[in-house]
XYZ file of C-alpha atoms in Angstrom:
524
model
C -29.574 -16.272 105.838
C -32.706 -18.001 107.446
C -30.336 -21.268 107.476
C -27.655 -19.022 109.168
C -30.406 -17.715 112.121
C -31.014 -21.406 113.071
C -27.709 -22.382 113.324
C -26.773 -19.125 115.612
C -30.363 -19.867 117.637
C -29.264 -23.619 117.910
C -25.360 -22.659 118.724
C -27.099 -20.410 121.628
C -29.484 -23.106 123.370
C -26.177 -25.405 122.994
C -24.603 -22.972 125.256
C -27.584 -22.307 127.473
C -27.750 -25.812 127.863
C -24.038 -26.239 128.481
C -24.095 -23.694 130.874
C -27.098 -24.509 133.155
C -25.334 -28.343 133.465
C -21.971 -26.156 134.704
C -23.882 -24.432 137.233
C -26.174 -26.967 138.685
C -21.948 -29.187 138.366
C -21.447 -26.392 140.635
C -24.550 -26.223 143.441
C -23.906 -30.324 143.977
C -20.280 -29.464 144.132
C -20.978 -26.348 146.560
C -23.690 -28.429 148.897
C -21.727 -31.693 149.245
C -18.659 -29.828 149.856
C -16.019 -31.357 152.003
C -19.085 -33.734 152.934
C -17.903 -37.617 153.286
C -20.048 -40.297 150.887
C -23.288 -40.475 151.497
C -23.214 -43.678 153.635
C -20.650 -44.315 155.941
C -18.892 -47.770 156.557
C -19.337 -47.583 159.666
C -22.170 -47.142 162.122
C -22.242 -43.598 163.943
C -20.817 -42.805 167.107
C -23.711 -42.742 169.684
C -23.478 -40.346 172.953
C -25.720 -39.714 175.088
C -26.566 -35.875 176.430
C -28.708 -34.900 179.556
C -29.797 -32.095 178.102
C -31.127 -30.598 174.866
C -30.837 -28.627 172.159
C -33.723 -26.799 170.606
C -31.694 -24.272 168.213
C -29.234 -24.801 166.095
C -28.015 -21.254 166.654
C -24.501 -21.897 168.159
C -24.595 -18.753 169.532
C -28.484 -18.845 170.911
C -27.772 -22.010 173.190
C -25.221 -22.408 176.436
C -25.023 -25.476 178.429
C -23.005 -28.155 179.028
C -24.793 -29.634 176.391
C -24.795 -28.025 173.518
C -21.413 -27.402 173.791
C -20.680 -30.505 173.188
C -22.560 -30.817 170.680
C -20.921 -27.154 168.664
C -18.085 -27.703 169.760
C -17.749 -30.353 167.311
C -19.085 -27.668 164.320
C -18.087 -24.829 165.334
C -14.576 -23.871 165.961
C -13.728 -20.754 168.097
C -10.277 -18.708 168.318
C -8.979 -19.923 170.902
C -10.101 -23.662 173.048
C -9.899 -25.580 175.797
C -7.665 -28.543 175.859
C -8.591 -31.474 178.298
C -7.671 -29.612 181.436
C -9.439 -25.956 181.070
C -5.846 -24.807 179.260
C -6.131 -22.463 176.401
C -3.902 -23.332 173.608
C -4.731 -22.064 169.739
C -7.611 -22.264 168.365
C -8.507 -20.338 164.467
C -6.016 -18.260 166.002
C -2.893 -19.617 165.295
C -0.803 -17.209 167.745
C -1.472 -13.814 169.651
C 0.400 -10.924 171.668
C -0.588 -7.907 173.559
C -0.103 -4.975 171.332
C -1.317 -2.326 174.352
C -2.643 -3.061 177.753
C -6.550 -3.293 176.017
C -5.776 -4.461 172.840
C -5.062 -8.533 171.470
C -3.821 -9.302 167.975
C -4.852 -12.296 166.643
C -2.949 -14.085 163.880
C -5.422 -16.962 161.782
C -4.636 -19.957 160.139
C -4.746 -19.328 156.724
C -5.762 -23.028 155.305
C -9.338 -22.811 157.662
C -12.620 -23.170 154.977
C -15.748 -23.068 156.132
C -18.193 -26.336 155.994
C -19.324 -24.736 152.486
C -15.897 -24.132 150.863
C -15.209 -20.361 151.625
C -12.096 -19.714 153.651
C -11.730 -18.592 156.781
C -10.647 -14.697 157.261
C -10.304 -11.793 160.147
C -14.141 -10.432 158.863
C -16.079 -13.888 159.180
C -14.225 -13.667 163.547
C -15.338 -9.891 163.771
C -18.493 -10.642 162.495
C -19.182 -13.369 164.711
C -18.322 -12.240 167.676
C -20.342 -9.107 167.214
C -23.502 -12.001 166.298
C -23.058 -13.410 169.495
C -22.423 -10.019 171.500
C -25.720 -9.267 169.770
C -27.687 -11.966 168.774
C -31.435 -10.741 170.358
C -31.724 -14.284 171.785
C -28.492 -14.342 172.516
C -27.075 -16.592 175.777
C -23.126 -15.778 174.661
C -23.288 -11.884 175.170
C -22.410 -11.923 179.012
C -19.216 -13.765 177.345
C -18.100 -10.013 175.470
C -19.475 -7.805 177.763
C -16.220 -6.179 177.857
C -15.060 -5.516 173.706
C -14.856 -2.031 172.779
C -13.302 -2.509 169.516
C -13.310 -5.681 166.633
C -10.688 -4.942 164.035
C -9.498 -6.580 160.646
C -5.757 -5.117 160.118
C -6.088 -7.573 156.623
C -6.975 -10.568 155.877
C -5.863 -12.918 158.358
C -4.866 -10.432 161.544
C -7.370 -8.995 164.013
C -7.403 -6.915 166.798
C -9.785 -7.000 170.355
C -10.035 -4.097 172.101
C -11.377 -3.665 175.136
C -13.030 -0.925 177.621
C -10.004 -1.611 180.322
C -8.112 -4.547 180.755
C -9.951 -7.788 180.721
C -7.902 -10.499 182.418
C -10.158 -13.501 181.169
C -10.790 -11.935 178.152
C -9.060 -15.536 176.115
C -11.996 -18.008 178.115
C -14.285 -16.194 176.958
C -13.059 -16.363 173.578
C -12.906 -19.531 173.466
C -17.058 -19.823 173.715
C -17.693 -18.150 170.740
C -18.073 -20.580 167.735
C -17.059 -18.122 164.482
C -19.389 -18.665 161.311
C -19.106 -16.642 157.915
C -19.527 -12.969 157.440
C -23.224 -12.819 156.248
C -24.914 -15.342 158.739
C -28.373 -14.265 159.807
C -29.737 -14.117 163.408
C -32.323 -17.721 161.760
C -30.638 -20.219 161.041
C -31.516 -24.046 160.220
C -28.007 -25.381 160.329
C -24.734 -23.835 161.449
C -21.644 -23.608 158.931
C -19.259 -23.724 160.108
C -14.465 -24.793 160.063
C -15.308 -28.167 162.560
C -14.257 -31.281 161.760
C -17.900 -32.662 161.751
C -20.772 -31.078 160.032
C -24.694 -30.328 160.272
C -26.729 -32.441 159.485
C -29.882 -33.206 161.661
C -32.022 -31.547 164.354
C -34.341 -33.420 165.720
C -35.484 -31.540 169.065
C -35.599 -33.665 172.410
C -33.886 -36.835 170.349
C -30.936 -36.252 168.594
C -28.469 -33.988 166.761
C -26.677 -36.198 163.798
C -22.881 -35.029 162.162
C -20.724 -35.951 159.650
C -16.906 -35.726 159.175
C -16.166 -32.995 157.195
C -12.871 -34.554 154.437
C -11.922 -31.133 154.384
C -11.325 -30.330 157.852
C -7.579 -28.428 157.973
C -6.862 -30.679 161.519
C -6.082 -34.525 162.048
C -8.788 -36.202 161.049
C -11.810 -37.503 163.832
C -11.832 -41.640 164.120
C -15.925 -41.380 163.707
C -16.893 -41.085 160.265
C -20.641 -40.194 161.767
C -21.943 -38.724 165.333
C -25.753 -38.822 166.249
C -26.026 -36.793 170.340
C -28.352 -38.253 171.733
C -30.138 -36.085 174.066
C -32.616 -35.696 177.295
C -30.869 -39.226 178.170
C -32.084 -40.280 181.232
C -29.067 -42.321 183.096
C -31.251 -45.631 183.686
C -32.435 -45.243 179.877
C -28.838 -44.569 178.554
C -27.216 -47.836 180.731
C -29.429 -49.956 178.608
C -28.975 -48.754 175.743
C -24.852 -49.167 176.437
C -26.004 -52.470 177.329
C -28.078 -53.345 173.849
C -24.396 -51.715 171.943
C -26.977 -48.110 171.244
C -25.084 -45.899 173.111
C -21.446 -45.564 173.708
C -20.779 -43.341 176.077
C -22.949 -41.381 178.699
C -22.951 -39.095 181.720
C -24.210 -41.105 184.885
C -26.228 -40.244 187.741
C -24.434 -41.114 190.688
C -27.426 -43.372 191.676
C -26.821 -45.783 189.184
C -22.651 -45.516 189.913
C -22.580 -48.898 191.679
C -24.711 -50.975 189.091
C -22.442 -49.255 186.587
C -19.800 -50.717 188.621
C -20.511 -54.344 188.881
C -20.893 -54.557 185.271
C -18.149 -56.012 183.149
C -19.295 -54.966 179.923
C -19.860 -51.029 181.362
C -16.210 -48.841 182.286
C -16.916 -45.091 184.475
C -15.414 -42.396 183.841
C -14.952 -39.368 186.651
C -13.857 -35.894 186.751
C -14.419 -33.309 189.696
C -17.072 -30.399 188.710
C -16.562 -26.505 189.160
C -20.954 -27.405 188.923
C -22.914 -26.124 192.007
C -25.927 -27.153 192.579
C -27.779 -24.091 194.304
C -31.279 -22.927 195.723
C -32.209 -19.313 193.582
C -35.085 -17.790 195.632
C -37.278 -14.789 194.123
C -36.448 -11.779 195.745
C -39.334 -10.196 194.388
C -41.521 -12.695 195.594
C -43.909 -11.815 199.817
C -41.957 -14.213 201.652
C -38.339 -14.542 199.367
C -38.459 -11.392 200.079
C -38.417 -11.470 203.700
C -34.720 -12.143 205.506
C -36.112 -14.374 208.351
C -37.715 -16.812 205.820
C -33.819 -16.875 203.320
C -32.014 -17.867 206.721
C -34.962 -20.020 207.102
C -34.786 -21.839 204.715
C -30.392 -21.935 204.132
C -30.904 -23.243 208.444
C -33.314 -26.468 207.272
C -31.452 -28.180 205.026
C -28.737 -30.748 205.801
C -26.401 -31.053 202.882
C -24.696 -33.787 204.653
C -27.708 -36.168 203.217
C -27.908 -35.166 199.972
C -24.166 -36.113 199.850
C -24.837 -38.482 201.197
C -28.537 -39.705 200.204
C -28.753 -37.384 196.918
C -24.992 -37.657 195.440
C -24.369 -41.220 196.938
C -20.994 -39.395 198.038
C -20.150 -38.303 194.749
C -20.090 -34.423 195.853
C -19.668 -31.889 198.472
C -21.377 -29.834 200.621
C -21.154 -26.142 199.069
C -20.733 -22.627 201.266
C -20.584 -20.456 198.360
C -21.371 -20.488 195.132
C -17.680 -21.340 193.417
C -16.274 -24.667 193.859
C -12.651 -24.681 194.849
C -10.894 -25.633 191.634
C -12.339 -22.126 190.086
C -9.776 -19.448 190.394
C -11.204 -16.880 192.950
C -12.763 -19.410 195.506
C -11.807 -18.265 199.013
C -11.630 -20.200 201.982
C -14.934 -19.167 203.755
C -16.364 -21.506 206.370
C -17.874 -24.091 205.965
C -21.848 -24.691 205.398
C -24.557 -23.811 207.560
C -24.769 -27.257 209.727
C -28.422 -28.381 209.517
C -30.514 -26.379 213.211
C -34.239 -27.067 212.688
C -35.368 -25.912 215.361
C -33.406 -22.653 214.329
C -35.145 -22.422 211.032
C -38.896 -23.256 213.243
C -38.301 -20.172 215.574
C -37.537 -18.051 212.294
C -40.950 -19.390 210.725
C -43.149 -19.003 213.826
C -41.913 -14.664 213.803
C -43.125 -14.608 210.225
C -46.045 -16.627 211.268
C -46.717 -13.777 213.633
C -46.932 -10.962 210.989
C -48.366 -12.484 208.192
C -49.764 -16.693 207.776
C -46.683 -18.889 205.778
C -48.540 -20.097 202.089
C -47.039 -22.840 200.973
C -44.192 -21.818 198.605
C -43.757 -22.210 194.429
C -40.602 -24.798 194.432
C -39.931 -24.884 190.295
C -37.751 -28.552 189.689
C -36.030 -30.029 186.224
C -37.152 -33.539 185.601
C -33.690 -34.859 185.524
C -33.516 -32.953 190.015
C -36.320 -35.368 190.542
C -35.086 -36.551 193.673
C -32.887 -33.804 194.821
C -36.376 -31.864 195.087
C -38.099 -34.342 196.934
C -35.711 -34.797 199.121
C -35.112 -30.647 200.139
C -38.706 -30.504 199.756
C -38.713 -33.319 203.016
C -36.096 -31.250 205.126
C -38.217 -27.577 204.440
C -42.170 -29.433 205.759
C -39.320 -30.915 208.605
C -39.315 -27.268 209.527
C -42.925 -26.229 208.934
C -41.649 -24.548 205.146
C -44.797 -26.203 203.597
C -44.087 -26.305 199.256
C -46.064 -27.236 196.574
C -43.055 -29.069 194.417
C -43.830 -28.575 190.168
C -41.530 -30.944 188.695
C -40.828 -30.029 184.878
C -39.683 -30.528 181.712
C -36.259 -28.384 180.803
C -38.431 -25.973 178.610
C -41.198 -25.365 181.015
C -38.571 -24.923 183.864
C -36.849 -22.169 181.716
C -40.698 -20.372 181.009
C -41.018 -20.183 184.727
C -37.859 -19.150 185.532
C -37.999 -15.849 183.482
C -41.295 -15.419 183.857
C -40.849 -14.890 187.754
C -43.543 -18.212 188.767
C -41.957 -19.505 191.436
C -41.032 -19.261 195.072
C -38.216 -21.695 195.017
C -36.417 -23.040 192.501
C -33.123 -25.911 192.146
C -30.936 -24.980 189.502
C -27.357 -25.967 188.207
C -24.320 -23.462 187.722
C -21.638 -24.851 185.493
C -18.598 -22.842 185.709
C -16.760 -23.681 182.605
C -14.235 -21.044 182.288
C -13.147 -22.048 186.457
C -13.250 -18.571 187.241
C -15.224 -17.684 190.364
C -16.248 -13.820 188.860
C -17.671 -15.247 185.885
C -20.058 -17.054 188.071
C -21.428 -13.926 189.708
C -21.380 -11.966 186.519
C -23.543 -14.347 185.489
C -25.551 -15.607 188.365
C -26.222 -12.664 190.803
C -25.055 -9.215 189.198
C -28.230 -7.226 188.327
C -29.537 -8.155 184.977
C -29.084 -6.326 182.271
C -30.164 -7.360 178.810
C -27.699 -4.473 176.970
C -24.647 -6.415 178.224
C -25.640 -9.506 179.112
C -24.338 -9.214 182.531
C -26.573 -11.137 185.264
C -28.343 -12.872 181.729
C -28.744 -16.568 184.628
C -30.596 -13.703 187.684
C -33.983 -14.787 187.397
C -34.201 -14.319 191.142
C -35.084 -10.928 190.962
C -32.121 -10.290 193.015
C -30.612 -6.572 192.403
C -27.558 -4.780 194.753
C -25.651 -1.540 193.604
C -22.794 -2.603 195.710
C -22.749 -6.281 194.429
C -22.973 -4.589 190.850
C -20.039 -2.629 191.284
C -17.733 -5.074 193.041
C -18.879 -7.499 190.338
C -17.552 -4.992 187.539
C -14.657 -4.137 189.234
C -13.026 -7.667 189.063
C -14.070 -8.099 185.942
C -11.628 -5.596 184.636
C -8.956 -6.300 187.922
C -5.394 -7.856 186.582
C -3.716 -7.922 190.073
C -3.907 -10.710 192.158
C -4.471 -10.316 194.964
C -6.833 -7.123 194.177
C -9.176 -9.178 192.312
C -8.914 -11.787 194.949
C -10.488 -9.405 197.594
C -12.856 -8.504 195.564
C -13.612 -12.375 195.242
C -13.798 -12.549 199.113
C -15.598 -8.580 199.478
C -18.212 -10.792 196.411
C -18.319 -14.136 198.460
C -19.197 -12.397 201.676
C -21.663 -9.943 199.959
C -23.549 -13.015 198.368
C -23.804 -15.111 201.591
C -25.443 -12.348 203.160
C -28.040 -11.207 200.277
C -28.907 -15.386 200.900
C -30.918 -14.690 197.196
C -29.184 -17.914 196.360
C -28.103 -21.232 198.938
C -25.590 -23.295 198.205
C -25.859 -26.750 198.169
C -23.634 -29.421 197.140
C -20.108 -28.944 194.213
C -20.851 -32.301 192.000
C -18.542 -34.988 190.700
C -19.287 -35.473 187.027
C -19.369 -39.358 185.935
C -19.968 -40.694 182.688
C -20.185 -44.545 181.738
C -19.293 -46.385 178.530
C -18.956 -49.757 176.900
C -16.136 -51.248 178.420
C -12.921 -50.558 175.982
C -13.446 -46.905 174.696
C -11.040 -44.981 175.498
C -11.575 -41.271 176.692
C -10.405 -38.374 179.002
C -12.855 -36.508 180.341
C -12.639 -32.737 179.975
C -12.693 -30.058 182.859
C -15.200 -28.047 180.969
C -17.367 -31.666 181.009
C -17.824 -31.495 176.688
C -17.941 -34.796 175.359
C -15.947 -33.987 171.766
C -16.359 -37.283 169.860
C -12.604 -36.476 167.941
C -11.091 -37.140 171.589
C -12.557 -41.014 172.068
C -10.507 -44.057 170.513
C -13.050 -46.444 169.928
C -12.479 -49.680 170.535
C -12.496 -51.258 167.416
C -9.294 -49.083 166.674
C -7.958 -49.092 169.891
C -4.337 -49.356 170.735
C -3.310 -51.803 172.358
C -2.290 -50.438 176.207
C -2.443 -50.919 179.840
C -6.125 -50.205 180.928
C -6.447 -47.201 182.903
C -7.230 -46.460 186.362
C -10.818 -44.718 185.504
C -12.648 -45.270 188.706
C -12.978 -42.697 191.916
């Protein structure tokens, strides 16, 4: 009997050892699911971005730079193609089943980077997460959604409070993650062609190709996004083989164009540079002060000297490439005498103090030009050039009088810009998320909200004109220029710039395997 007990104990220990070994194997398989070999067989594709990424959460960041990174990792229900047209993404098709409801049919061959299959519940969770994220930057995108309902594992209904003509475009920004994904992330788990490897803030993000991606495999096995890259450093890295492609400042365009080893790509941008005036501070609260700034500005000089002609003087917050753009009179011509008269009228009632003027490091040359133009009209500024984190802290707390900003209208719709920049800030809906000027105007808010649900093209365009005129009248935001975006690349790299200005690694053809073809005319 004793021998029997010993044999049974041995058998139990052996079974436990085998079980532990199997569990360890499964854990390793789950960790490495869909991974490429540990060491890529080719050097990484290196892409330089002007901005930075501080969070690995695709619902917490919303800049052109973050979109470039996350778009390769986290796919959406629908996607933009290179020209801004909506195409299928994780949703293979969709149809309108009611005036306020779209039904989406999901792809059934998609897995997350950890091996889990994509279902409608994952989509539901991701949209709800983005809509209610306490630190989220995408809540405005989902402000009209009232209900998200899985019909079965691969069919999902999305309903809005009223008809929403922009719903598909808004959904093209919401990365899909597995159900249960918390608000605090170390790394995103998604379905895209690349898996997340590491984020080193202010330095780089590293991605690795996902071997079990449902679509065509991208060419580069590994991608490194280099962050906070200034153009001069990027150009030297291009020449030294340390970077393949990056955004270029217009000030270096002639230098790059003269170099036979480099290539320039360009595309008209839906972005606008503008001054934001904090209307809760003493001087910006005065109509005369805001008007004085507007007439002191020489926009044509900014175009010629600040952008080397790669821009146009702007007379509104949206560019001509955006839906809802309205023809208005040209931007004000500089009138220093008129500006000085306005400043003097303020001086008679209250001495004009120096205005605090905050500026991002990347835009220092523009801010110096603007500060000089204002000084010539008698408007003195204390210019503070700071990194992006400090800039956003000052902006959020309202510790400025004037700020230089750029708004990138990545869905090419006028009302999207207005809903973000000039609508009163509403933390519940996410409207006015970019309105740190403290502007509040009930009439403007009502028009913007009405336009969000107006499907009739003529009625919506009439609202866009009312909104544009009201924004110009209030002068809490002063448009400066519409820009053209430039890129520099190694000479034989083949790529087509996108309308949303994301740099998508899967769309880049590397020189080593480039198909023979006649060189394209990429130069502007």
